[in-house]
Rosetta silent file (secondary structure, phi, psi, omega in degrees, C-alpha in Angstrom):
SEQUENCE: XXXXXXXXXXXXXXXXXXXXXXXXXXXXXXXXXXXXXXXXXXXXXXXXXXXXXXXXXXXXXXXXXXXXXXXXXXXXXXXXXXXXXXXXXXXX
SCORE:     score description
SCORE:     0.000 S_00000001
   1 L     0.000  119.001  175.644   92.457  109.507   82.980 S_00000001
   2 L   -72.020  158.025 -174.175   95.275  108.784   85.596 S_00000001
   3 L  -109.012  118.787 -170.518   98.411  106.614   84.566 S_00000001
   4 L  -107.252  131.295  159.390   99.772  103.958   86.835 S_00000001
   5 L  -118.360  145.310 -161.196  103.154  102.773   86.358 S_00000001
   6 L  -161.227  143.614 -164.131  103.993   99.536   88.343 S_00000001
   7 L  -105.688  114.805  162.331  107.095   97.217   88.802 S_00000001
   8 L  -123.786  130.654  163.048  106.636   93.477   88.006 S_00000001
   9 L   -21.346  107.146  168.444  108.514   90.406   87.550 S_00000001
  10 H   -47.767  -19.316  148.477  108.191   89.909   83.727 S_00000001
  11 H   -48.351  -47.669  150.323  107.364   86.673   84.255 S_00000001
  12 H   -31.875  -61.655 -160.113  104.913   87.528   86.479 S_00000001
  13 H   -74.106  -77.750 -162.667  103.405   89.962   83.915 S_00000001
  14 H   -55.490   -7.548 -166.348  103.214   87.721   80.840 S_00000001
  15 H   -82.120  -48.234  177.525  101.623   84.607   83.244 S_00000001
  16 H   -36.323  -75.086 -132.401   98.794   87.786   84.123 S_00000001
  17 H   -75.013  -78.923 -161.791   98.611   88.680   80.624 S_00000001
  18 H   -46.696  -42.840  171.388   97.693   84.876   79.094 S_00000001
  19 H   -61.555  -29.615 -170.855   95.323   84.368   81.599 S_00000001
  20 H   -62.916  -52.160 -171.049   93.444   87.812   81.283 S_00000001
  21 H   -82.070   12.331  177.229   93.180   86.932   77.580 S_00000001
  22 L  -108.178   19.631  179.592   91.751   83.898   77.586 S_00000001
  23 L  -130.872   -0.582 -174.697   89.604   85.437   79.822 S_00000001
  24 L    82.739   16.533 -171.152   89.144   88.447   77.674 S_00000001
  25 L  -132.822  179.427 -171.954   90.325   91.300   79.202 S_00000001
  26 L  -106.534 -171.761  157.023   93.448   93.253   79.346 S_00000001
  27 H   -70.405  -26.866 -165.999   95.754   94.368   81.935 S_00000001
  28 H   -63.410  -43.137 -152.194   94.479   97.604   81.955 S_00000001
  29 H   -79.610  -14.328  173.663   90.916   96.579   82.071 S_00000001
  30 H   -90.601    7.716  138.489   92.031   94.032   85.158 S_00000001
  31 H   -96.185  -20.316  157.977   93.403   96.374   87.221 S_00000001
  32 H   -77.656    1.657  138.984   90.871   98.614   86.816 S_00000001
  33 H   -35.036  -64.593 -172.704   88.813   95.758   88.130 S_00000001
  34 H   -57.960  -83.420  171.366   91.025   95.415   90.869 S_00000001
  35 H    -7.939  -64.974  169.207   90.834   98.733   91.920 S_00000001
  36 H   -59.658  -56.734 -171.883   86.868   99.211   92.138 S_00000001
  37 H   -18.517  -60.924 -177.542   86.989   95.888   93.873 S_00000001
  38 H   -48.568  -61.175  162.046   89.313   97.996   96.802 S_00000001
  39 H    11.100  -98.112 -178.166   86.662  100.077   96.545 S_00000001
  40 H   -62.158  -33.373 -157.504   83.702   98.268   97.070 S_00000001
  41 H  -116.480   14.471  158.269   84.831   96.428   99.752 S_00000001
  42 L    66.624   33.796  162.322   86.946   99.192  101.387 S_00000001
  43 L   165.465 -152.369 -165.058   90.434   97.064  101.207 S_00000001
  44 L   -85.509  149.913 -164.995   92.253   94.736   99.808 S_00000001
  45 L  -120.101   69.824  152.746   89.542   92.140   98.607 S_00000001
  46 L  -179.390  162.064 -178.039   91.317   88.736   99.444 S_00000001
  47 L  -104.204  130.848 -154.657   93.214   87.722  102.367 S_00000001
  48 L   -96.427  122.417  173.687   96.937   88.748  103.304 S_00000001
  49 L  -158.378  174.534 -168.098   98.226   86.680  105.997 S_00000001
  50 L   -92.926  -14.396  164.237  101.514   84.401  107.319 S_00000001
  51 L   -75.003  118.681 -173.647   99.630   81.182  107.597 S_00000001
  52 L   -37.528  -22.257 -151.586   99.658   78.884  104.458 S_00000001
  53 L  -149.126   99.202  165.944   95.975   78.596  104.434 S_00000001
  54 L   -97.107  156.102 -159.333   94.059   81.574  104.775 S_00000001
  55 L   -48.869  -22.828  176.653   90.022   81.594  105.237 S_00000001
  56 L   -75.343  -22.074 -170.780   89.488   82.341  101.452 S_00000001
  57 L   -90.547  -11.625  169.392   92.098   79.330  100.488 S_00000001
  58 L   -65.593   90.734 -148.900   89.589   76.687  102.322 S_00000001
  59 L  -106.777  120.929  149.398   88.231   74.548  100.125 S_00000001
  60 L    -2.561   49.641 -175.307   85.234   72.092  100.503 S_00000001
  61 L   -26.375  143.211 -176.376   86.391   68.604   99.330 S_00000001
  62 H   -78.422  -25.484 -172.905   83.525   67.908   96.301 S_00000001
  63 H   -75.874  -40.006  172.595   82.350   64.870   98.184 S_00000001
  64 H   -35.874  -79.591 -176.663   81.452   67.674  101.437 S_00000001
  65 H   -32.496  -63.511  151.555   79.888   69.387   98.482 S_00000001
  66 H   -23.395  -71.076 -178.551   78.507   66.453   96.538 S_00000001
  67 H   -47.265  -64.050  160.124   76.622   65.598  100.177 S_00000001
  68 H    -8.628  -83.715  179.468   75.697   69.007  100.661 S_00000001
  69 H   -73.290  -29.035  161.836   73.648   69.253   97.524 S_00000001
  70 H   -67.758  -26.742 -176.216   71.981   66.182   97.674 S_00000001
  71 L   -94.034   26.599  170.011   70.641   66.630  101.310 S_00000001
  72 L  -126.317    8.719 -176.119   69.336   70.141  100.072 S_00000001
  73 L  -108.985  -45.781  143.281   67.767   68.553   96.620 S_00000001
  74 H   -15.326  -79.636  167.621   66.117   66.079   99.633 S_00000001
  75 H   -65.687  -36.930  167.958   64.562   68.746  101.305 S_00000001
  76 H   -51.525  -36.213  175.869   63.187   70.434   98.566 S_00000001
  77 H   -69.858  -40.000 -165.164   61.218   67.442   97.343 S_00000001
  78 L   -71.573   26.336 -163.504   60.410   66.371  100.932 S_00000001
  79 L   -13.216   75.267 -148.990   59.196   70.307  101.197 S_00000001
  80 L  -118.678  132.541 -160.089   61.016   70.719  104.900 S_00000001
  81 L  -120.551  154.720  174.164   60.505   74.665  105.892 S_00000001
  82 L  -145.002  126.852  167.781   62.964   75.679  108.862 S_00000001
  83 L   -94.619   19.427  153.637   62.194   78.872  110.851 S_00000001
  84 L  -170.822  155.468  142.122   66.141   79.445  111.663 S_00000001
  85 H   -26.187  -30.463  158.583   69.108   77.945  111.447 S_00000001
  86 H   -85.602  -12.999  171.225   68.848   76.532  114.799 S_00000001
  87 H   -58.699  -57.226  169.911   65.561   74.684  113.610 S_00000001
  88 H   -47.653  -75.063  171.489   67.768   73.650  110.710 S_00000001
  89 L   -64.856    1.200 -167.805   70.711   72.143  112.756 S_00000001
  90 L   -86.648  -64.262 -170.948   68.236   70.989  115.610 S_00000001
  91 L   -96.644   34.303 -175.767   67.488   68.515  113.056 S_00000001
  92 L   -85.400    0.000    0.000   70.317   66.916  111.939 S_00000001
């Protein structure tokens, strides 16, 4: 088993630490978390960039959302089949 030692704001640390345990894990076990994560997805798995609002920070407003799921609880009763996406957006 390899050892990592890493420099953090203590602040930083203990803010980590309260969440992880209310979430049930440790540090240890949430960076080795992190880690496979790099892994699987072959980098860093969120996005680093200089613009306040990066593509992962874009959030739906719940009313978008709210709409959303009602016009897809709509087609399921009304049992409306689409052959593509452009079929889909054809009829909107």
């Amino acid at each position: 088993m390899a050892h990592l030692h890493v420099r953090t704001n203590d602040n930083t640390k203990k803010k980590a630490m309260e969440i992880l345990e209310s979430l049930g894990l440790d540090l240890s076990t949430a960076i080795n978390l992190y880690l496979e994560k790099i892994i699987i997805s072959e980098g860093i798995p969120f996005s680093i960039c200089r613009h306040p609002i990066c593509s992962d920070q874009i959030k739906v407003p719940d009313h978008i959302m709210e709409q959303w799921a009602k016009e897809e609880e709509e087609a399921l009763k009304e049992g409306k089949i689409y052959n593509s996406a452009d079929d889909l957006f054809d009829s909107k």
